Coordinates of C-alpha atoms and ligand atoms in Angstrom, one line a residue:
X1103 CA 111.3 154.2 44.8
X1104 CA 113.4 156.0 42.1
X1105 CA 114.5 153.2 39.5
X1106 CA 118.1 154.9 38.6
X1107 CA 119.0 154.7 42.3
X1108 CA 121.5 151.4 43.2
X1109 CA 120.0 149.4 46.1
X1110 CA 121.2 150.8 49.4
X1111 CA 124.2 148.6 50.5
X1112 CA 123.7 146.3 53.6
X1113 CA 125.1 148.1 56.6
X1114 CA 126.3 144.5 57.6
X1115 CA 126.6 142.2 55.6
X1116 CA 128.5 138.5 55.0
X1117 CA 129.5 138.5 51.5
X1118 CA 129.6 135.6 49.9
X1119 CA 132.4 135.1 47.0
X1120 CA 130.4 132.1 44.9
X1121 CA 134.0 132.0 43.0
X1122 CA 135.9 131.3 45.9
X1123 CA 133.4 128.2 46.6
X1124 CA 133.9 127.2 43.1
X1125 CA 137.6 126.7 43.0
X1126 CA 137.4 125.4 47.0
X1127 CA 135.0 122.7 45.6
X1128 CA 137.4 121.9 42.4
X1129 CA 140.2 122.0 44.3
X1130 CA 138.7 119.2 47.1
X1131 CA 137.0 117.0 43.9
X1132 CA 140.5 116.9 42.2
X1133 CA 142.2 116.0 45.2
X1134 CA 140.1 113.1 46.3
X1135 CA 139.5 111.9 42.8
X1136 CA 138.1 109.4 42.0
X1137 CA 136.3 109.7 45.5
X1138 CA 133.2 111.8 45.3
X1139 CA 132.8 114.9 47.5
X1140 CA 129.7 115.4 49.5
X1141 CA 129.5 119.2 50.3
X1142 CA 128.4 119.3 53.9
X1143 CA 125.8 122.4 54.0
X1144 CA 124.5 121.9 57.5
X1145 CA 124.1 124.5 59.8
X1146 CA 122.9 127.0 56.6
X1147 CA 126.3 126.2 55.3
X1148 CA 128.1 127.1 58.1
X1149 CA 126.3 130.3 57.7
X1150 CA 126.8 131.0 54.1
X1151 CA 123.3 129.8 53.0
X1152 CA 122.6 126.6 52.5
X1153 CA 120.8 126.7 49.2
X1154 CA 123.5 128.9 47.1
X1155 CA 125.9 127.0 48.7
X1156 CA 124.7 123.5 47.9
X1157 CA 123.8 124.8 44.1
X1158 CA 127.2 126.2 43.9
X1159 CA 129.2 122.9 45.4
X1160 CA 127.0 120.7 43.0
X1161 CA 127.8 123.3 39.8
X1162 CA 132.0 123.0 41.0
X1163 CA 131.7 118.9 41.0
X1164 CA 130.5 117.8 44.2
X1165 CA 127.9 115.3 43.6
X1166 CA 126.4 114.9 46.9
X1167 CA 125.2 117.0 49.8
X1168 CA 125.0 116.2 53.6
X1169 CA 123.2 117.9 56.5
X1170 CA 122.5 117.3 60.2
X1171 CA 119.0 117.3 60.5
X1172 CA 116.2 116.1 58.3
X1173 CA 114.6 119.6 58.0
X1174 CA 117.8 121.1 56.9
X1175 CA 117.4 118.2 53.9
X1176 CA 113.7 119.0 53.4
X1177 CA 114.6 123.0 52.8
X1178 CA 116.8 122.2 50.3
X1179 CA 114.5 119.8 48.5
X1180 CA 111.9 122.6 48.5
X1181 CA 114.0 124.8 47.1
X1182 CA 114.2 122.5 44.3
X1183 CA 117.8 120.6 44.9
X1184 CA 117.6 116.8 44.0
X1185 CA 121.0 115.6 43.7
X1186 CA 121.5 112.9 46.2
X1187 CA 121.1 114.1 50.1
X1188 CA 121.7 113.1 53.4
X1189 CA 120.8 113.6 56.8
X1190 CA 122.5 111.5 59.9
X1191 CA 120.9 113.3 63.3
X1192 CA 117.9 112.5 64.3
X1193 CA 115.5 112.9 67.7
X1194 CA 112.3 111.2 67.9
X1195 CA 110.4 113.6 66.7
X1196 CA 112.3 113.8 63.2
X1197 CA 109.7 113.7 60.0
X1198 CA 111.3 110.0 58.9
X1199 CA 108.2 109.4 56.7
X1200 CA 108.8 113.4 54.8
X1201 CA 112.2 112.0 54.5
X1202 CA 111.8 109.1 53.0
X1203 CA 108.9 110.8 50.7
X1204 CA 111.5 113.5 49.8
X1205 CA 114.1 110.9 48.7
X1206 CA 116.3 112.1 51.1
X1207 CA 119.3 109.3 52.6
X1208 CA 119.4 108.7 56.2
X1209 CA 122.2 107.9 58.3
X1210 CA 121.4 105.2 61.4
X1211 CA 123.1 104.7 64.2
X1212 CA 120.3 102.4 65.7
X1213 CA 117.3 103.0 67.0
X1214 CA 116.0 104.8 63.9
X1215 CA 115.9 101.9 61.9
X1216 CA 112.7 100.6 63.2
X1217 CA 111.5 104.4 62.9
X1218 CA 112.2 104.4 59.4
X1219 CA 111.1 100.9 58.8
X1220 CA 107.5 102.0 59.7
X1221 CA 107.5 105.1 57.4
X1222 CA 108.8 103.1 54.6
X1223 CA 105.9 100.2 55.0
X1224 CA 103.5 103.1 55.4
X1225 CA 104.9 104.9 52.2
X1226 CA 105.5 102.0 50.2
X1227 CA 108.6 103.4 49.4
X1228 CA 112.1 101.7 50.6
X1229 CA 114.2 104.0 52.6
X1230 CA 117.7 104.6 51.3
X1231 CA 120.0 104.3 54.9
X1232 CA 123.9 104.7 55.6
X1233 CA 124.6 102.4 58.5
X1234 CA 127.1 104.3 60.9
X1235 CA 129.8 102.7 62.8
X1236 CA 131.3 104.4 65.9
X1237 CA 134.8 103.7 64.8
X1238 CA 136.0 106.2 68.2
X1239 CA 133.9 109.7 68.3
X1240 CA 131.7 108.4 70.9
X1241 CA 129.1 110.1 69.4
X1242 CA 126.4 108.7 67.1
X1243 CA 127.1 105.5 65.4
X1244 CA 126.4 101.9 66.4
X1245 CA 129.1 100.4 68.6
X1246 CA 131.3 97.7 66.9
X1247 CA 130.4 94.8 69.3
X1248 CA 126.8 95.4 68.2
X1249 CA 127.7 96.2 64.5
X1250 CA 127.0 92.5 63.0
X1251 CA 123.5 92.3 64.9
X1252 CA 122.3 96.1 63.3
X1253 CA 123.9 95.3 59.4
X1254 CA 121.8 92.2 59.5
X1255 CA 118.5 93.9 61.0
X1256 CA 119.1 96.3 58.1
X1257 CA 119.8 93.4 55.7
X1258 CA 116.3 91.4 57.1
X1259 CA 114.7 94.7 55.5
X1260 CA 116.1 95.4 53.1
X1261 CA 115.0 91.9 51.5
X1262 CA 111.5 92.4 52.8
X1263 CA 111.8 95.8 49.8
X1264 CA 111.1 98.3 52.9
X1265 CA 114.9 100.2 52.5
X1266 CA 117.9 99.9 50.7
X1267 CA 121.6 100.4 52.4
X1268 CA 123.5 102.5 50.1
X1269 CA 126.4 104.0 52.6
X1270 CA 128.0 102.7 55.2
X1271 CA 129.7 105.6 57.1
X1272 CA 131.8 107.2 60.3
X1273 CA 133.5 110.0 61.1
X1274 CA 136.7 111.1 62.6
X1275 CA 137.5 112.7 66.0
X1276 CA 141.1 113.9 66.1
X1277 CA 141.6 114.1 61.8
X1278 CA 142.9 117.8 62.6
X1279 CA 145.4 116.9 64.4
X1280 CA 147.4 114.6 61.8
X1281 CA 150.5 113.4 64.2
X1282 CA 147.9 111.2 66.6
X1283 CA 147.1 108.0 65.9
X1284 CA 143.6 107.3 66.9
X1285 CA 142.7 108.5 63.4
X1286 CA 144.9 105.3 61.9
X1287 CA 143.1 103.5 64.7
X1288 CA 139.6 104.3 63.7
X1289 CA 140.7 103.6 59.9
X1290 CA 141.0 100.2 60.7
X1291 CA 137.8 99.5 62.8
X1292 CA 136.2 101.4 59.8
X1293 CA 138.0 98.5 57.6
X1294 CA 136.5 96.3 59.6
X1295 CA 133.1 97.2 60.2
X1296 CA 133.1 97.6 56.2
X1297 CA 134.5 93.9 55.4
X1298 CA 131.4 92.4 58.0
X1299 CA 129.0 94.3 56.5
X1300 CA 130.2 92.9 53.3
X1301 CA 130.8 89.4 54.3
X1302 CA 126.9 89.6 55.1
X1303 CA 125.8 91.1 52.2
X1304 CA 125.5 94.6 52.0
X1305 CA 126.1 95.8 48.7
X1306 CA 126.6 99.5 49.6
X1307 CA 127.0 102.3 46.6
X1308 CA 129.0 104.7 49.1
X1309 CA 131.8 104.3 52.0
X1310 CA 132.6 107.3 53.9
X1311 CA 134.5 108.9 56.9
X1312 CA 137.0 111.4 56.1
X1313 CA 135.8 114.8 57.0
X1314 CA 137.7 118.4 55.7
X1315 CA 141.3 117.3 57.8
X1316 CA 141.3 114.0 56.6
X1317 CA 140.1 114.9 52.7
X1318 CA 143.5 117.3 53.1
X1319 CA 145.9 115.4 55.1
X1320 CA 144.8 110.9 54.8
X1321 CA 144.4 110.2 51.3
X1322 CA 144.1 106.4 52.5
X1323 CA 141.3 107.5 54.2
X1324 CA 138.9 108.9 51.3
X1325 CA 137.5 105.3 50.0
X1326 CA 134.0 106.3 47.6
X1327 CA 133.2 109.8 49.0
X1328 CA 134.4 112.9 51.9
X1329 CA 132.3 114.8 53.4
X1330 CA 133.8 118.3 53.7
X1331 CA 132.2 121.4 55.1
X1332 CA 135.0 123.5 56.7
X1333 CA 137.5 123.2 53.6
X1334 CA 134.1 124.4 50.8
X1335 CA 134.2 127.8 52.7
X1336 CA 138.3 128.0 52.2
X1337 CA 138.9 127.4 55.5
X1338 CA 141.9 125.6 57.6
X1339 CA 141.2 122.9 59.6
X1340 CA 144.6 122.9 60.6
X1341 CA 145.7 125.3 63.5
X1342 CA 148.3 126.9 62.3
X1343 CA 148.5 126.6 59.0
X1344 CA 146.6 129.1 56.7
X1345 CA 144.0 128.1 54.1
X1346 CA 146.0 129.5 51.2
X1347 CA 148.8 126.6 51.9
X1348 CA 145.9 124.4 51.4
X1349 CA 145.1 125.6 47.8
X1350 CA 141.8 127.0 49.9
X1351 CA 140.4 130.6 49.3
X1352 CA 138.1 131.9 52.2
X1353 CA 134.5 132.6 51.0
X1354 CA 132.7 135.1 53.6
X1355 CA 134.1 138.6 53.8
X1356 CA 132.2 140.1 57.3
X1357 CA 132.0 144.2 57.0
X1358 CA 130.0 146.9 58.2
X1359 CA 131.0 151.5 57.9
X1360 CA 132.1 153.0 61.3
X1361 CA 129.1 154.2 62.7
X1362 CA 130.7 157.3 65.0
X1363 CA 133.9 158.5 65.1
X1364 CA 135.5 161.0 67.7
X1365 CA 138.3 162.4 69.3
X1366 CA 138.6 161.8 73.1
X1367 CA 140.9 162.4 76.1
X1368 CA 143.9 160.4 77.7
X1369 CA 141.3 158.3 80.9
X1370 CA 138.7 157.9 78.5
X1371 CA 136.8 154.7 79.7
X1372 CA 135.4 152.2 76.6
X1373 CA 132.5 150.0 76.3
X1374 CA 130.7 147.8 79.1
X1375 CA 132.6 147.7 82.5
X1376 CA 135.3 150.4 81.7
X1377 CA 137.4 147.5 80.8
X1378 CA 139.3 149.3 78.6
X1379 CA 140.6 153.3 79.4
X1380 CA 143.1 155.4 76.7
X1381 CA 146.2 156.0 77.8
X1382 CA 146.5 159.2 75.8
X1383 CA 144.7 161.9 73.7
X1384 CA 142.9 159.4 70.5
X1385 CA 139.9 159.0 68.3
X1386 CA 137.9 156.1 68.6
X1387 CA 135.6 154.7 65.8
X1388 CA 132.4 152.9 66.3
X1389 CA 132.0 149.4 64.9
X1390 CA 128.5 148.5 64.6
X1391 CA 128.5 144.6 64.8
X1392 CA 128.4 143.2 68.2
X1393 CA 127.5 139.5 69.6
X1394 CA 123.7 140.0 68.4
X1395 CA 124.9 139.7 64.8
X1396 CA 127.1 136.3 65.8
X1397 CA 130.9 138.4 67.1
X1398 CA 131.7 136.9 69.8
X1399 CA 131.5 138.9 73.6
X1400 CA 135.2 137.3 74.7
X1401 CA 136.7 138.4 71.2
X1402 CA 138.0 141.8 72.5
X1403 CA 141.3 142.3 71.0
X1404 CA 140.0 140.9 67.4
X1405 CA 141.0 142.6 64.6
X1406 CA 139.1 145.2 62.7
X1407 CA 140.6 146.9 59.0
X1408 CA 139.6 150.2 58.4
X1409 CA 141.4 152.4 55.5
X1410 CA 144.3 150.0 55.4
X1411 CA 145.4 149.4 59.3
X1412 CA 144.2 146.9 61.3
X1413 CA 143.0 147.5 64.8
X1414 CA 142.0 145.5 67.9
X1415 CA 139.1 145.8 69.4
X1416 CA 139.2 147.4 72.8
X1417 CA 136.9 147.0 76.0
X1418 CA 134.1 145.1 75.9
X1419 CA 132.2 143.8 72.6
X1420 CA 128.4 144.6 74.0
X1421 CA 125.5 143.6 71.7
X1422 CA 125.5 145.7 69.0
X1423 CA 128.2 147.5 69.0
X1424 CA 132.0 147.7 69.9
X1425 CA 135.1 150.7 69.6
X1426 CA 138.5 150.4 68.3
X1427 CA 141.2 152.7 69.4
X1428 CA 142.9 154.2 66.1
X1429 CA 146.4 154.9 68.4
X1430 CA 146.4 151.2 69.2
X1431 CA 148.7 151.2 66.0
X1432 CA 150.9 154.2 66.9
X1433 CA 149.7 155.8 63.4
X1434 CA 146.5 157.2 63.9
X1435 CA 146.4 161.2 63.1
X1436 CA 143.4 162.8 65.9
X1437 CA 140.7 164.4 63.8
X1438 CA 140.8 161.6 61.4
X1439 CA 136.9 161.0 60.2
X1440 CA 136.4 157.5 59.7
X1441 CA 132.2 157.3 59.5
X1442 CA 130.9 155.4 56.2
X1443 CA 134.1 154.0 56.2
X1444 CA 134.6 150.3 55.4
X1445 CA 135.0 148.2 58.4
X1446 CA 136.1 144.7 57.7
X1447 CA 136.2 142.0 60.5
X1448 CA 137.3 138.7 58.2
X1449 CA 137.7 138.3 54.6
X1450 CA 140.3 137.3 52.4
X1451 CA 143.3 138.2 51.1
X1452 CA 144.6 141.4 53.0
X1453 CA 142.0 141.2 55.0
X1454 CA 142.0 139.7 58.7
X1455 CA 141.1 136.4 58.8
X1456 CA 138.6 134.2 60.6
X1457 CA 141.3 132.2 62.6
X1458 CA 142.6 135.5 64.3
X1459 CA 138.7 136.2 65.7
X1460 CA 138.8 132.6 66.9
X1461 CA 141.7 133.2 68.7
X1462 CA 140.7 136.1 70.0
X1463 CA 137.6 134.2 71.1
X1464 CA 139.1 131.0 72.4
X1465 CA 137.3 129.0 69.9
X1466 CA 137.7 127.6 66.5
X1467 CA 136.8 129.3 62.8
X1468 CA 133.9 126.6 62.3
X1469 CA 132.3 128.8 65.7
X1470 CA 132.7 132.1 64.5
X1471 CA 131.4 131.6 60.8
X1472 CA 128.5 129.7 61.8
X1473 CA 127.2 132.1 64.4
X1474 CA 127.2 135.1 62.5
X1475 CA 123.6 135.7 63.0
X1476 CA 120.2 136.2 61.0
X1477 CA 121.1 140.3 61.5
X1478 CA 123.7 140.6 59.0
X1479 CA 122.6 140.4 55.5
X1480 CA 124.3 137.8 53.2
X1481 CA 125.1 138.6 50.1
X1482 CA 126.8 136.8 47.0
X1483 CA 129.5 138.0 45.0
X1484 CA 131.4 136.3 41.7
X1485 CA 135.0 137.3 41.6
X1486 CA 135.3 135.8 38.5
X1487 CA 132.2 136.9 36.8
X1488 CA 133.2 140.6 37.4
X1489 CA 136.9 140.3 36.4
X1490 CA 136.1 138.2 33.2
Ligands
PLP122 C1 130.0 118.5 60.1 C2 130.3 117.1 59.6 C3 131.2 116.9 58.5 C4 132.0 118.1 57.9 O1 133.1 118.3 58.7 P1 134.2 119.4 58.2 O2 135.3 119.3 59.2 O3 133.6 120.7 58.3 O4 134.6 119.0 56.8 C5 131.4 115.7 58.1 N1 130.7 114.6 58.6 C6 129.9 114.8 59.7 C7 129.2 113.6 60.2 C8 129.6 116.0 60.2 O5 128.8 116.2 61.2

């Protein structure tokens, strides 16, 4: 390898703009203050990497972090992250005792208490637990007619030494839409389920519900800590309304170069199924990212920036691969030669954005940023670093 020569550039890559984190992150902590924000970094941070992410949130102000599964925790404490951690879905076969070795907090619904009971008498170490309440999800969470009976099984344990309950916790299921009013609804059961616990004993450190929508929108709803994922990347969880009228900056920029470009004939048929056929004489350019590398199949019509103009994809988006039309925007010159050129699906500003390929999709941004798969290289930048 030739030492002067730049590393070859990713020819797909999701880059990362740590600055853009940053300010998300300062932006969230000053807005919730004094509430803490846990940076939710689940799901590899909603595909932005889980470790750089969680090191960045913390270095921003966060001061906790949050995932789904206990393995997701147990990554980042090999990776050397030990700020306070927690972990609220568990199976059966979850690794309580590496858990509860690791210092990592749990979140119980109910059956894992027992679970984690043993693994603490076995370690000789007491579990830290969050005891969730099912204010309305109708997910996980202990219902509230059985709410007194699990706080005082905790409570029986935690004298015995064998776990301490730090957190007491829920979490919303209509916070994005602010005009309904289950979310004041579940507010008060969370109230409630709080003051019993209380009235019994608990002497928890942390209560928590609001997720990104209700950190942005239901200041009464913050109490000690939010857990936001969605609003760290500078995303809207608001149909609707973009993330830059939420003080948010998007973080991931998705891009790839045209990979073929030529000049066809009016009846040209595109993609999979001839779905798609050119009305008239065009070029069409290749785009080299298909649902293999996390775009969705049903996004046809998404938008793609090449040089400047946006296009929408035509026909259908096959594996690796899909085609835009350059006369979709009337402006396209034939003969135009658009391989290497910088092909940008999302990004920010200028750039399309990851609510447009949701749309396209039929889904929501939280889908499309956390599929983009293992193919596509990510990659960090620091806005600020290189403009200071
Ligand atoms: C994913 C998740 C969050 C974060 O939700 P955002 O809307 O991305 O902020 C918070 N709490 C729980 C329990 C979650 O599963």
């Amino acid at each position: 390898m030739n030492d002067q020569q730049a590393p070859p550039a990713a020819e797909r890559q999701a880059l990362i703009d740590l600055a853009a984190v940053r300010h998300n992150v300062r932006h969230l902590v000053h807005l919730v203050s004094p509430a803490r924000v846990m940076a939710v970094v689940k799901a590899d941070a909603y595909g932005h990497g889980a470790e750089q992410m969680a090191r960045t949130a913390l270095e921003a102000g966060a001061s906790w972090l949050g995932v789904a599964h206990i393995s997701e925790a147990l990554a980042l404490r090999g990776a050397g992250v030990s700020a306070p951690l927690l972990a609220w879905l568990h199976t059966v076969d979850s690794p309580f005792a590496e858990a509860v070795a690791a210092n990592v907090d749990l979140g119980l619904s109910g059956w894992e208490l027992e679970r984690v009971v043993e693994a603490a008498r076995e370690l000789q170490i007491p579990a830290r637990v969050h005891l969730k309440i099912d204010t309305g999800l109708g997910r996980n969470g202990c219902p509230p007619d059985q709410w007194e009976a699990f706080v005082g099984r905790a409570l029986a344990y935690q004298e015995e030494g064998l776990l301490r309950v730090v957190g007491i916790f829920s979490h919303f299921s209509v916070a994005d839409e602010p005009d309904r009013p289950e979310t004041d609804e579940q507010l008060e059961r969370f109230r409630t389920a709080v003051a019993v616990a209380e009235d019994a004993g608990v002497d928890h450190e942390v209560r928590h519900i609001a997720n990104t929508p209700a950190a942005l929108s239901r200041p009464d709803s913050h109490f000690d800590m939010v857990r936001v994922g969605l609003g760290l990347y500078g995303l809207s969880p608001f149909p609707g309304q973009a993330p830059a009228e939420l003080g948010l900056r998007p973080a991931m920029t998705l891009k790839t170069s045209i990979a073929n470009c030529k000049e066809v004939p009016a009846g040209q048929g595109v993609s999979y199924g001839l779905r798609y056929s050119t009305s008239e004489p065009t070029t069409l350019a290749l785009v080299p990212l298909g649902y293999a590398d996390g775009v969705p199949r049903v996004g046809t019509g998404g938008p793609v920036w090449v040089d400047g103009t946006v296009y929408p994809v035509v026909g259908r988006i096959a594996m690796d691969q899909m085609v835009i039309d350059l006369k979709t925007t009337g402006i396209a010159g034939t003969g135009k030669d658009l391989v290497g050129r910088e092909a940008v699906l999302f990004g920010g500003v200028g750039m399309p954005s990851v609510d447009e390929w949701a749309d396209a999709a039929g889904s929501i941004n939280y889908e499309i940023i956390t599929r983009i798969s293992s193919r596509v290289e990510r990659k960090y930048t620091d806005s600020e670093a290189a403009t200071a």
